[in-house]
Amino acid sequence: MGGELENGPGRRRATGVPRVAVRPGYSVSRIIKGGWQLAGDHGAVNADKAIADMVRFVDAGVTSFDCADIYAGVEEKIGRFRAGLVRACGQDALDRIKVHTKYVPDRDSLARLTLRDVEAGIDRSLMRLGLDRLDLVQFHWWDYAVPGHVDAAGHLGILRDKGKIDLVGVTNFDAEHLAELCDTTDVASAQVQCSLLDRRASGDFAALARGRGVSLFAYGVLAGGFLADSWLGRPDPGFDFENRSLVKYRLIIEEFGGWALFQDLLAALRGVANRHGCDISAIALRAVLDSPDIAAAIVGARYADRLPQTLRAFEVELTDGDRREIEAVRGRSTGPRGPVYGLERDGAGRHGRIMKYNLNRGDDRLGGVALAGEVT
C-alpha cells in the first residue's frame, strides 16, 4: 500500500486511531475525515457546528482531513478550524493536523493548462486554508483524450520544489496513467473508490501502487451511507435522490449485482456485526481497513454525531469465519468491472452523466456529483 503502520506489526489496536506513514516524516490517521458533505450538496450545513465538531474528530485521533478546490466553501471552513485550533490549543496541536486537498482543473481548461494556471489554483487553496504550504495535493484529470496530465503533474512538482506543496498525490487515476505519472513525478498517494461493493482498485492497480510506493486512500467505503443498518430490509428506492452521493452509489449497487444481492450483503454484515456488538458500517469500514492495499479510509461526515460508531471499527477484529460469510455474498457480484474510475469517465454512460466537470468556474449545468462522496 506504500505506507507502513506506526502502531506495531498488527493492522489494528484496541483503542484510538492508528496512524500510517506515507513518506518519512509524514503520517496520517487511518481514518481521514472527508469534507464533501460540508459543501452543502447533502443539505444545509451549520458551518459553526461543523467547524466546532472538527475538534471532536481531532480529540478522538482523526487528525487528517480531506477536501478539494471544487468543494465549495470547504477549504475555507477547514481554514477557520485551523485558525481556531491554534488560538485555543497552540501550535503543537495544529502541527498534528494534515489537510489533503485536490487540484481539479475544469475539463474545459485541460487543453490550455499552464504552469501559471496550476500555480493560481494552488495559491487559491493556500489562501483558503491559511497555509504557507499544502500538505498533500491530489491531482485529478477528467479526460485522458486531452493530452497534458503528465505536464500538469510536473507543474505540481515544480510548485513542490518552490515550497508551496509538501506531497503530490492523485485521485481517480487508473493503473496505466498512474504509471505514466510515476515515471516523471514522485506520487505519494492515490485516492480511489474502494468498498465491499467495489474491488476495482485491487489486483493490478494495487500491485502497481505498491511497487511505486504509492499509498492508497479509499473513499466510498460506506457507499454514500448505503452500507448501514438503516438500509437493511428496505425496498429498492430506485434512483431518484436529492442526496447526490446516493445517486452515485445506488448506481454502484446496480453494478455490484442489484438491490436483492445488496440486501443479501447487508444481511451477512448484520450477522457479523451481531457477533461483534457493533453496527454494519463499522464492519464495512473494518473490512476495508483490513485490506493490505489500503493505507487509510476517507469517511465523510458533516458533524461528529456518528463518530463513536465509526471508531468502533478499531475495536473489531474480523475472524476468518466473518470474512467467509461476507465473501460468500461478494462472490456472487457481477461488478463493477473495468479500471479504476473507468465507468465514471464515460461521459455518455449513466455514471458519467451525473458528474459536474467545470466546478471551479461554478458550472452547474451538467448536474450531479463532483468526484466522490460519503455520508455517515
Coordinates of N, CA and C in Angstrom, one line a residue, residues 31 37 192-198 218-231 245-246 249-250 252-253 262 265-266 269 279-289 297-301 306 309-311 313 373-376:
I31 N -8.2 6.8 9.6 CA -9.4 7.4 9.2 C -9.1 8.9 8.8
Q37 N -19.3 16.7 2.2 CA -20.6 16.9 2.7 C -20.7 18.4 3.2
V192 N -8.8 6.4 -4.3 CA -9.6 5.6 -5.1 C -10.8 5.1 -4.4
Q193 N -11.8 4.8 -5.2 CA -13.1 4.3 -4.6 C -12.8 2.8 -4.3
C194 N -13.2 2.4 -3.1 CA -13.0 1.0 -2.6 C -13.9 0.7 -1.5
S195 N -14.6 -0.4 -1.6 CA -15.6 -0.8 -0.6 C -15.9 -2.3 -0.8
L196 N -16.8 -2.8 0.1 CA -17.2 -4.2 -0.1 C -18.0 -4.3 -1.4
L197 N -18.4 -3.2 -2.0 CA -19.2 -3.2 -3.3 C -18.3 -3.0 -4.5
D198 N -17.1 -2.6 -4.3 CA -16.2 -2.1 -5.4 C -14.8 -2.6 -5.2
A218 N -8.8 5.2 0.5 CA -10.1 4.7 0.0 C -11.2 5.6 0.3
Y219 N -12.0 5.9 -0.7 CA -13.2 6.7 -0.4 C -14.4 5.8 -0.9
G220 N -15.6 6.2 -0.5 CA -16.8 5.4 -0.8 C -16.8 4.1 0.0
V221 N -16.1 4.1 1.2 CA -16.1 2.8 1.9 C -17.4 2.4 2.5
L222 N -18.3 3.4 2.7 CA -19.7 3.1 3.2 C -20.7 3.4 2.1
A223 N -20.2 3.5 0.9 CA -21.1 3.7 -0.3 C -22.1 4.8 -0.1
G224 N -21.7 5.9 0.3 CA -22.6 7.1 0.5 C -23.6 6.9 1.6
G225 N -23.3 5.9 2.5 CA -24.3 5.7 3.6 C -25.2 4.5 3.3
F226 N -25.1 3.8 2.2 CA -25.9 2.6 1.9 C -25.4 1.5 2.8
L227 N -24.1 1.4 3.1 CA -23.6 0.2 3.9 C -23.9 0.6 5.3
A228 N -25.2 0.5 5.7 CA -25.6 0.9 7.1 C -26.9 0.1 7.4
D229 N -27.1 0.0 8.7 CA -28.3 -0.7 9.2 C -29.6 -0.1 8.7
S230 N -29.6 1.2 8.4 CA -30.8 1.9 8.0 C -31.3 1.4 6.7
W231 N -30.5 0.8 5.9 CA -31.0 0.3 4.6 C -31.3 -1.2 4.6
S245 N -24.6 11.9 -3.6 CA -23.8 10.7 -3.4 C -24.7 9.5 -3.4
L246 N -25.9 9.6 -3.0 CA -26.8 8.4 -3.0 C -27.1 8.0 -4.5
Y249 N -23.9 6.1 -5.6 CA -23.6 4.8 -5.0 C -24.8 3.8 -5.3
R250 N -26.0 4.3 -5.6 CA -27.0 3.4 -6.0 C -26.7 2.8 -7.4
I252 N -23.6 2.2 -8.2 CA -22.6 1.2 -7.9 C -23.2 -0.1 -7.4
I253 N -24.3 0.0 -6.6 CA -25.0 -1.2 -6.2 C -25.6 -1.9 -7.4
F262 N -27.5 -6.8 -2.9 CA -27.1 -5.8 -1.9 C -27.7 -6.1 -0.6
L265 N -26.0 -8.9 1.1 CA -24.7 -8.4 1.7 C -25.0 -7.7 3.0
L266 N -26.0 -6.9 3.1 CA -26.3 -6.2 4.3 C -26.7 -7.2 5.4
L269 N -23.6 -8.8 6.7 CA -22.8 -7.9 7.5 C -23.5 -7.7 8.9
D279 N -22.4 -1.9 14.6 CA -23.3 -1.7 13.5 C -22.6 -2.2 12.2
I280 N -23.5 -2.2 11.1 CA -23.0 -2.7 9.8 C -21.9 -1.8 9.3
S281 N -22.0 -0.5 9.5 CA -21.0 0.4 9.0 C -19.6 0.1 9.6
A282 N -19.5 -0.2 10.9 CA -18.2 -0.5 11.5 C -17.6 -1.7 10.8
I283 N -18.4 -2.7 10.5 CA -17.9 -3.9 9.9 C -17.4 -3.6 8.4
A284 N -18.2 -2.8 7.7 CA -17.8 -2.4 6.3 C -16.5 -1.7 6.3
L285 N -16.4 -0.7 7.3 CA -15.1 0.0 7.4 C -14.0 -0.8 7.8
R286 N -14.2 -1.7 8.8 CA -13.1 -2.6 9.2 C -12.6 -3.5 8.1
A287 N -13.5 -4.0 7.3 CA -13.1 -4.8 6.2 C -12.2 -4.1 5.2
V288 N -12.5 -2.8 4.9 CA -11.6 -2.1 4.0 C -10.3 -1.8 4.7
L289 N -10.3 -1.4 6.0 CA -9.0 -1.1 6.7 C -8.2 -2.4 6.8
A297 N -8.7 5.1 5.2 CA -10.1 5.2 4.6 C -10.6 6.6 4.9
I298 N -11.2 7.2 3.9 CA -11.9 8.5 4.0 C -13.3 8.3 4.4
V299 N -13.7 8.8 5.5 CA -15.1 8.7 6.0 C -15.7 10.1 6.1
G300 N -16.7 10.4 5.3 CA -17.2 11.8 5.2 C -18.3 12.0 6.3
A301 N -18.4 13.1 6.8 CA -19.4 13.5 7.8 C -19.5 15.0 7.9
R306 N -21.9 10.7 14.6 CA -21.7 9.2 14.5 C -20.2 8.8 14.7
Q309 N -19.6 5.5 16.7 CA -19.9 4.3 15.9 C -18.8 4.0 14.9
T310 N -18.2 5.1 14.3 CA -17.2 5.0 13.3 C -15.9 4.4 14.0
L311 N -15.6 4.9 15.1 CA -14.4 4.5 15.8 C -14.5 3.0 16.3
A313 N -14.9 0.6 14.6 CA -14.2 -0.2 13.6 C -12.8 -0.6 14.1
G373 N -18.1 11.1 -2.7 CA -18.8 11.5 -1.6 C -19.0 10.3 -0.6
E374 N -19.3 10.6 0.6 CA -19.6 9.6 1.6 C -20.4 10.3 2.7
V375 N -21.4 9.6 3.2 CA -22.2 10.1 4.2 C -22.2 9.0 5.4
T376 N -22.1 9.5 6.6 CA -22.2 8.6 7.7 C -23.3 9.2 8.7

